[in-house]
Amino acid sequence: MKFLRSSALTLAVGYIGLGLAALALFAAPLWYAWRVTIQEGRNEILQSDAQRLTEVFRREGAAGLISYVDQRVGLQIAGERLLLVADARLKPLAGNLSAWPSSVPANPGTYTVKLELGQHMTDVAIVHATLAGGYHLLVGRDTSRYAPLERRFWYALAGAVAILSVLGTVGGILIRRALMARIHGIRQTVSAIIQGDLSHRLPTHHSGDELNTLSQTINGMLDQIEQLIDGVRNVSNAIAHDLRTPLAELRSRLEELALTKPPIDKTFGEIDAAVADVDQVIRIFNALLRLAEIDSGLRRSGFVPVDVAAVAAAAVEFYQPAAEVRGSTLSLDAAGPAPIRGDPVLLAQALGNLIDNALKYTPGDGSIAVAVRRSDDGSVEIVVADSGPGIADTEKIKAIERFYRGDASRCTPGVGLGLSLVDAVARLHGSELKLEDNHPGLRARMVLTQDTRPITRAARATSDEGEFRHEPVYP
Amino acid sequence: MKVLLVEDNERVTQFVVKGLQEAGHTADHAGNGRDGMFLAASEPYDVIIMDRMLPGEIDGLAIIEALRKSGKRTPILILSALSDVDERIRGLRAGGDDYLTKPFAFGELLARLDALTRRSQGDSAQTKLEVADLRVDLLTRKVTRGDRSLTLQPREFKLLEYLMRHADQVVTRTMLLENVWDYHFDPQTNVVDVHISKLRQKIDADFERPLLRTVRNAGYTLTSHD
């Protein structure tokens, strides 16, 4: 009985019912009008007939009428028209009826009565007129003459009902089947996803109908979920790797201390090293929390007008001595202010990370160029280019991933979250981090736009501008 | 100085109280919000260390707000595991004077407590700062040591000003980042050390007595004492 519960069938039955009602509403007045017209026409003919015969009687008397009727009956086909002339006692004088029918009312008038014609009882329309001298005149007509037409009308109506019902039912079944096929596809995909395989997507085509639009929306949601889950998976893998290393070191250091009980000065040295291990763990933790905070998109509620050029100038100034110590040059190219709406703390950290990264990977006497350019459309491009070894094309995407550290950089300090933090900040500001070749070296580039919708990550954007970010601790 | 610690974690309490006593300070301790509120309102303290999440009905921020409403101006350092920038802003808005996230280094805590208590003694109106023979005029922005005039970059001047305002105290790298550069994040490199060594080159290199010293595992201090 699943079929009966289907919404497609309910819809089909509803439409069939509606069609039938429309058909009835259309046929009923037609039928009525038709009946009335035929009846009136027939009565008119009978009345004029009766009038003509009355005229004959008035002109030629009873004998004249009788001979006239006899003559007409002789010429006419029986049953086509009924004629009867009777005397005052209703004894038939002329006509094609053998006896005055008892069902005819005694008063003159127009009636429809049942008569036995041949072997059948038939509906007959009659006009009963009384003539001078007590004579009775009966003019009638068999109504069954229009029966075939009437029958055809009913047949046609029944046919229409049948066609409507059959087509409606078949249509309902077909629609249901098509719908069920697509719903089945969706259900299979969703079941696969529930089973844990997030790579499945709902089937879509280019028709742009409602189901397709729905499927596309759901696919978009699935993309987002998959990305988030991948993110979580990557982070847990990375935590497992990068957090375990210092923790393992810390553990073995402490265990060794407890086991060997070395002299006091060596013990203190080991304790200092243990504290440094813990600090590294805390640093990784803080970086992860920061990333999570940015990814949540909540920071967007605190966007304020920021001059990116000023932020870049401060960052360049901050890192200048570090570049000098390494013998590298750090330069800023910014023509005038570059205002956008954004988070000054995060933008400073992102720029700092990019410069820090460039310094770290550029050998001495290299050059690092920071550029901030404002386009006419209000977007602001930030480029940090270095003359270091750069990153191979195959590694460029990986470099932005969390905890990625190029093999060459395993021994330099850092937690491998620098570029992914920059990317997260860029995404929060409606952009993304792009790594390009600087021939030689690396060009890290992001274009911040005024339109700060998130690129892919889910975010709760609010228009609350009340929060002021940059409160100094010591006013 | 006399310190009140409102903190429910026993290990942290023991660690802080012992450390403060070793540094020559006296410390009272309250393990929940109600005791903390009572002590803070009734006893005169130089500084209060306030945990945010406390057992009992009253949490740290509520205590701070109540104290500030009743007119208590005792400097308060908020100590919390909540590290979001928004949480920090909430803490400072409630009336806290500084915000330190757990886990923390004791040196950092002590340096910040020192900074808070000295600041509350009021020295913001000063226009001339002096440490030994090093003089800074905040109005003319002239720096001299002995009879020699020194040329400093604007940021170096700001760094020196901060160090001089906190003379004889330990200032940590984080404190310098927050107050001199307004950077509320960890730049993950020793850039602050480089800035300090550049400043040291200018104010100490040609002189017999170094004033700007590195404090191991903590930060720096500008002092004329040995």
Short mmCIF file of C-alpha atoms in Angstrom, two decimals, chain A residues 272 282-283 286-287 289-290 293 298-299 311 314-315 317-322 324-325 345 348-349 352-353 356 360 414-415 466-475, chain B residues 83-86 88-89 92-93 97-99 103 112 115-116 119 154-155 162 166 175 177-179 181-189 191-192 194-195 198 216-217:
data_model
loop_
_atom_site.label_atom_id
_atom_site.label_comp_id
_atom_site.label_asym_id
_atom_site.label_seq_id
_atom_site.Cartn_x
_atom_site.Cartn_y
_atom_site.Cartn_z
CA ASP A 272 65.02 24.40 32.22
CA ILE A 282 51.95 25.78 24.61
CA ARG A 283 53.05 27.72 21.54
CA ASN A 286 48.06 28.83 21.16
CA ALA A 287 48.58 28.84 17.41
CA LEU A 289 43.44 28.08 19.23
CA ARG A 290 44.13 31.24 17.28
CA GLU A 293 39.18 31.44 16.60
CA LEU A 298 33.55 35.43 14.99
CA ARG A 299 36.37 37.91 14.63
CA VAL A 311 49.98 48.08 9.48
CA ALA A 314 54.71 49.01 11.44
CA ALA A 315 55.47 45.37 10.66
CA GLU A 317 59.73 48.60 11.05
CA PHE A 318 59.36 45.88 13.67
CA TYR A 319 61.30 43.32 11.63
CA GLN A 320 63.88 45.78 10.22
CA PRO A 321 66.53 45.14 12.91
CA ALA A 322 66.12 41.37 12.49
CA GLU A 324 69.79 43.95 9.38
CA VAL A 325 71.26 41.36 11.72
CA VAL A 345 45.51 42.63 15.18
CA ALA A 348 49.45 42.68 11.75
CA GLN A 349 50.00 39.06 12.72
CA GLY A 352 54.37 39.60 10.60
CA ASN A 353 54.18 35.90 9.78
CA ASP A 356 59.08 36.35 9.49
CA LYS A 360 63.67 32.70 7.96
CA GLY A 414 58.58 27.36 14.17
CA VAL A 415 55.48 25.30 14.55
CA GLY A 466 30.69 48.00 18.56
CA GLU A 467 33.77 46.02 19.56
CA PHE A 468 37.01 47.93 19.69
CA ARG A 469 39.95 45.63 19.30
CA HIS A 470 43.05 47.49 19.99
CA GLU A 471 42.80 48.37 23.63
CA PRO A 472 46.27 48.80 25.03
CA VAL A 473 46.88 47.20 28.38
CA TYR A 474 48.59 50.27 29.77
CA PRO A 475 46.74 53.37 28.63
CA SER B 83 42.63 33.25 25.79
CA ASP B 84 40.37 34.74 23.10
CA VAL B 85 40.92 38.38 22.27
CA ASP B 86 37.26 38.99 23.09
CA ARG B 88 40.63 39.66 27.18
CA ILE B 89 38.65 42.74 26.18
CA LEU B 92 39.70 44.72 30.83
CA ARG B 93 36.28 46.33 30.38
CA ASP B 97 44.18 46.35 34.65
CA ASP B 98 46.06 43.52 32.96
CA TYR B 99 45.25 40.10 31.58
CA PRO B 103 49.61 28.62 31.44
CA ARG B 112 53.39 42.38 35.40
CA ALA B 115 54.45 47.08 36.61
CA LEU B 116 50.90 47.35 37.98
CA ARG B 119 52.07 52.41 37.84
CA PRO B 154 61.13 56.99 17.18
CA ARG B 155 60.48 53.35 18.07
CA TYR B 162 58.85 52.27 28.53
CA HIS B 166 59.62 50.73 34.60
CA MET B 175 55.06 43.28 27.89
CA LEU B 177 55.41 43.69 22.43
CA GLU B 178 52.08 44.76 23.90
CA ASN B 179 53.11 48.20 25.07
CA TRP B 181 54.44 47.80 19.43
CA ASP B 182 50.85 47.15 20.43
CA TYR B 183 51.25 43.57 19.16
CA HIS B 184 48.96 41.19 21.02
CA PHE B 185 50.34 38.03 19.51
CA ASP B 186 53.47 35.94 19.61
CA PRO B 187 55.70 36.80 16.61
CA GLN B 188 57.57 33.55 17.27
CA THR B 189 61.01 35.02 16.71
CA VAL B 191 62.83 40.24 17.17
CA VAL B 192 62.39 41.97 20.53
CA VAL B 194 67.28 42.35 18.37
CA HIS B 195 65.56 45.66 19.14
CA LYS B 198 70.24 47.78 19.02
CA ARG B 216 67.60 35.18 32.41
CA ASN B 217 64.34 33.36 31.66
#
